[in-house]
PDB file of C-alpha atoms in Angstrom:
ATOM      1  CA  MET A   1      -6.526  10.253   2.225  1.00  0.00           C
ATOM      2  CA  ALA A   2      -4.206   8.499   4.654  1.00  0.00           C
ATOM      3  CA  ASP A   3      -1.079   7.066   3.049  1.00  0.00           C
ATOM      4  CA  VAL A   4      -0.235   5.081   6.170  1.00  0.00           C
ATOM      5  CA  ALA A   5      -2.481   3.003   8.413  1.00  0.00           C
ATOM      6  CA  ILE A   6      -1.112   2.680  11.938  1.00  0.00           C
ATOM      7  CA  ILE A   7      -2.668  -0.203  13.832  1.00  0.00           C
ATOM      8  CA  SER A   8      -1.759  -1.057  17.392  1.00  0.00           C
ATOM      9  CA  GLY A   9      -3.002  -4.123  19.183  1.00  0.00           C
ATOM     10  CA  SER A  10      -3.647  -2.357  22.476  1.00  0.00           C
ATOM     11  CA  SER A  11      -4.036   1.093  23.997  1.00  0.00           C
ATOM     12  CA  SER A  12      -0.932   0.288  26.063  1.00  0.00           C
ATOM     13  CA  ASP A  13       1.081   0.726  22.828  1.00  0.00           C
ATOM     14  CA  ALA A  14       0.264   4.460  22.726  1.00  0.00           C
ATOM     15  CA  LYS A  15       3.862   5.584  23.372  1.00  0.00           C
ATOM     16  CA  ILE A  16       5.041   3.726  20.292  1.00  0.00           C
ATOM     17  CA  THR A  17       2.107   4.943  18.197  1.00  0.00           C
ATOM     18  CA  ASP A  18       2.961   8.508  19.225  1.00  0.00           C
ATOM     19  CA  LYS A  19       6.523   8.068  17.922  1.00  0.00           C
ATOM     20  CA  VAL A  20       5.167   6.988  14.530  1.00  0.00           C
ATOM     21  CA  LYS A  21       2.692   9.869  14.383  1.00  0.00           C
ATOM     22  CA  LYS A  22       5.343  12.443  15.299  1.00  0.00           C
ATOM     23  CA  VAL A  23       7.649  11.485  12.420  1.00  0.00           C
ATOM     24  CA  LEU A  24       4.779  11.283   9.933  1.00  0.00           C
ATOM     25  CA  ASP A  25       3.408  14.651  11.103  1.00  0.00           C
ATOM     26  CA  GLU A  26       6.836  16.283  10.777  1.00  0.00           C
ATOM     27  CA  ASN A  27       7.042  15.010   7.202  1.00  0.00           C
ATOM     28  CA  GLY A  28       3.503  15.846   6.122  1.00  0.00           C
ATOM     29  CA  VAL A  29       2.420  12.241   5.639  1.00  0.00           C
ATOM     30  CA  GLY A  30      -1.251  11.486   6.196  1.00  0.00           C
ATOM     31  CA  TYR A  31      -2.204   8.582   8.415  1.00  0.00           C
ATOM     32  CA  ASP A  32      -5.086   6.870  10.126  1.00  0.00           C
ATOM     33  CA  ALA A  33      -4.398   5.383  13.571  1.00  0.00           C
ATOM     34  CA  ARG A  34      -6.524   2.623  15.078  1.00  0.00           C
ATOM     35  CA  ILE A  35      -6.412   0.202  17.992  1.00  0.00           C
ATOM     36  CA  ILE A  36      -7.536  -3.201  16.743  1.00  0.00           C
ATOM     37  CA  SER A  37      -6.450  -6.476  18.295  1.00  0.00           C
ATOM     38  CA  ALA A  38      -5.813  -9.415  15.982  1.00  0.00           C
ATOM     39  CA  HIS A  39      -6.843 -11.729  18.806  1.00  0.00           C
ATOM     40  CA  ARG A  40      -9.771  -9.919  20.419  1.00  0.00           C
ATOM     41  CA  ASP A  41     -11.379  -8.398  17.323  1.00  0.00           C
ATOM     42  CA  PRO A  42     -10.315 -10.281  14.174  1.00  0.00           C
ATOM     43  CA  ASP A  43     -13.481  -9.420  12.231  1.00  0.00           C
ATOM     44  CA  LYS A  44     -13.027  -5.695  12.847  1.00  0.00           C
ATOM     45  CA  LEU A  45      -9.370  -5.970  11.776  1.00  0.00           C
ATOM     46  CA  ASP A  46     -10.274  -7.843   8.612  1.00  0.00           C
ATOM     47  CA  ALA A  47     -12.918  -5.261   7.686  1.00  0.00           C
ATOM     48  CA  TYR A  48     -10.499  -2.396   8.282  1.00  0.00           C
ATOM     49  CA  ILE A  49      -7.766  -3.963   6.145  1.00  0.00           C
ATOM     50  CA  LYS A  50     -10.210  -4.567   3.300  1.00  0.00           C
ATOM     51  CA  THR A  51     -11.595  -1.020   3.327  1.00  0.00           C
ATOM     52  CA  SER A  52      -8.427   0.969   4.027  1.00  0.00           C
ATOM     53  CA  ASN A  53      -7.047   3.087   1.204  1.00  0.00           C
ATOM     54  CA  ALA A  54      -3.654   3.312   2.930  1.00  0.00           C
ATOM     55  CA  LYS A  55      -0.626   2.378   0.863  1.00  0.00           C
ATOM     56  CA  ILE A  56       1.341   1.017   3.832  1.00  0.00           C
ATOM     57  CA  PHE A  57       0.405  -0.578   7.144  1.00  0.00           C
ATOM     58  CA  ILE A  58       2.427  -0.096  10.327  1.00  0.00           C
ATOM     59  CA  ALA A  59       1.476  -2.720  12.910  1.00  0.00           C
ATOM     60  CA  ILE A  60       2.526  -2.223  16.528  1.00  0.00           C
ATOM     61  CA  ALA A  61       2.340  -5.310  18.721  1.00  0.00           C
ATOM     62  CA  GLY A  62       3.874  -6.950  21.748  1.00  0.00           C
ATOM     63  CA  LEU A  63       3.945 -10.413  23.301  1.00  0.00           C
ATOM     64  CA  SER A  64       2.949 -12.921  20.592  1.00  0.00           C
ATOM     65  CA  ALA A  65       2.826 -10.004  18.126  1.00  0.00           C
ATOM     66  CA  ALA A  66       0.426 -11.674  15.713  1.00  0.00           C
ATOM     67  CA  LEU A  67      -0.927  -8.376  14.369  1.00  0.00           C
ATOM     68  CA  PRO A  68       1.670  -7.658  11.629  1.00  0.00           C
ATOM     69  CA  GLY A  69       1.482 -11.188  10.254  1.00  0.00           C
ATOM     70  CA  VAL A  70      -2.296 -11.235  10.260  1.00  0.00           C
ATOM     71  CA  ILE A  71      -2.360  -7.945   8.348  1.00  0.00           C
ATOM     72  CA  ALA A  72       0.262  -9.190   5.857  1.00  0.00           C
ATOM     73  CA  SER A  73      -1.767 -12.354   5.272  1.00  0.00           C
ATOM     74  CA  ARG A  74      -4.768 -10.239   4.235  1.00  0.00           C
ATOM     75  CA  THR A  75      -3.169  -7.606   1.980  1.00  0.00           C
ATOM     76  CA  ASP A  76      -0.494  -7.318  -0.676  1.00  0.00           C
ATOM     77  CA  LYS A  77       0.468  -3.845   0.570  1.00  0.00           C
ATOM     78  CA  PRO A  78       3.710  -3.351   2.542  1.00  0.00           C
ATOM     79  CA  VAL A  79       3.474  -4.105   6.263  1.00  0.00           C
ATOM     80  CA  ILE A  80       5.992  -2.836   8.802  1.00  0.00           C
ATOM     81  CA  GLY A  81       5.977  -4.496  12.201  1.00  0.00           C
ATOM     82  CA  VAL A  82       7.050  -2.740  15.384  1.00  0.00           C
ATOM     83  CA  PRO A  83       7.744  -5.127  18.265  1.00  0.00           C
ATOM     84  CA  VAL A  84       6.849  -3.738  21.683  1.00  0.00           C
ATOM     85  CA  SER A  85       8.885  -4.459  24.799  1.00  0.00           C
ATOM     86  CA  GLY A  86       7.182  -6.606  27.381  1.00  0.00           C
ATOM     87  CA  THR A  87       7.951  -9.457  29.705  1.00  0.00           C
ATOM     88  CA  LEU A  88      10.922 -10.642  27.624  1.00  0.00           C
ATOM     89  CA  ASN A  89      12.121  -7.094  26.787  1.00  0.00           C
ATOM     90  CA  GLY A  90      10.419  -7.398  23.410  1.00  0.00           C
ATOM     91  CA  LEU A  91      12.427 -10.397  22.209  1.00  0.00           C
ATOM     92  CA  ASP A  92       9.246 -12.478  21.958  1.00  0.00           C
ATOM     93  CA  ALA A  93       7.555  -9.853  19.785  1.00  0.00           C
ATOM     94  CA  LEU A  94      10.695  -9.266  17.700  1.00  0.00           C
ATOM     95  CA  LEU A  95      11.035 -12.953  16.870  1.00  0.00           C
ATOM     96  CA  ALA A  96       7.316 -13.340  16.180  1.00  0.00           C
ATOM     97  CA  ILE A  97       7.390 -10.472  13.673  1.00  0.00           C
ATOM     98  CA  ALA A  98      10.679 -11.422  12.034  1.00  0.00           C
ATOM     99  CA  GLN A  99       9.812 -15.101  11.568  1.00  0.00           C
ATOM    100  CA  MET A 100       6.902 -14.862   9.133  1.00  0.00           C
ATOM    101  CA  PRO A 101       6.268 -17.799   6.818  1.00  0.00           C
ATOM    102  CA  LYS A 102       7.101 -17.589   3.130  1.00  0.00           C
ATOM    103  CA  GLY A 103       4.577 -15.511   1.235  1.00  0.00           C
ATOM    104  CA  VAL A 104       3.669 -13.391   4.276  1.00  0.00           C
ATOM    105  CA  PRO A 105       6.380 -10.715   4.271  1.00  0.00           C
ATOM    106  CA  VAL A 106       6.638  -8.239   7.126  1.00  0.00           C
ATOM    107  CA  ALA A 107       9.400  -5.674   7.491  1.00  0.00           C
ATOM    108  CA  CYS A 108      10.549  -5.522  11.103  1.00  0.00           C
ATOM    109  CA  VAL A 109      12.160  -2.602  12.924  1.00  0.00           C
ATOM    110  CA  GLY A 110      13.763  -2.622  16.362  1.00  0.00           C
ATOM    111  CA  VAL A 111      11.916  -3.071  19.627  1.00  0.00           C
ATOM    112  CA  ASP A 112       9.856   0.040  20.475  1.00  0.00           C
ATOM    113  CA  ASN A 113      11.305   1.795  17.407  1.00  0.00           C
ATOM    114  CA  GLY A 114       8.198   3.441  16.004  1.00  0.00           C
ATOM    115  CA  ASP A 115      10.388   6.231  14.650  1.00  0.00           C
ATOM    116  CA  ASN A 116      12.146   3.861  12.245  1.00  0.00           C
ATOM    117  CA  ALA A 117       8.843   2.344  11.158  1.00  0.00           C
ATOM    118  CA  ALA A 118       7.681   5.823  10.149  1.00  0.00           C
ATOM    119  CA  TRP A 119      10.962   6.579   8.369  1.00  0.00           C
ATOM    120  CA  LEU A 120      10.754   3.274   6.481  1.00  0.00           C
ATOM    121  CA  ALA A 121       7.170   4.028   5.468  1.00  0.00           C
ATOM    122  CA  ILE A 122       8.268   7.433   4.160  1.00  0.00           C
ATOM    123  CA  ARG A 123      11.018   5.829   2.062  1.00  0.00           C
ATOM    124  CA  ILE A 124       8.588   3.281   0.640  1.00  0.00           C
ATOM    125  CA  LEU A 125       6.106   6.032  -0.196  1.00  0.00           C
ATOM    126  CA  LYS A 126       8.826   7.879  -2.145  1.00  0.00           C
ATOM    127  CA  LEU A 127       9.240   4.800  -4.320  1.00  0.00           C
ATOM    128  CA  ILE A 128       5.563   4.133  -4.994  1.00  0.00           C
ATOM    129  CA  THR A 129       4.152   7.656  -5.381  1.00  0.00           C
TER     130      THR A 129
END
């Protein structure tokens, strides 16, 4: 069983996804990694969220970075957002992830900082398992 679901919005986020995987691998944490866009494939994303047995979601997204918020709106499990650098050096994605409305909490790590997302997931897992 995967304790962590890693979802990136695009294959161009692979470098960040690889950072997450590396830390989780080094710490023996099981994960499932998928590329599912909140904008281009919302039905597929919704189905995955509903059927995933993961305890934590890590959502990697750039630009408008809707992915973490969409996931958080559909689950009560912890969601960690990783903003990806882009045309505004990731500031657009960082603000989009950090400014979730009340009742839709998303933890946010630094721009391109997949490592810290993995470390945060590991700390959360220590508390809930």
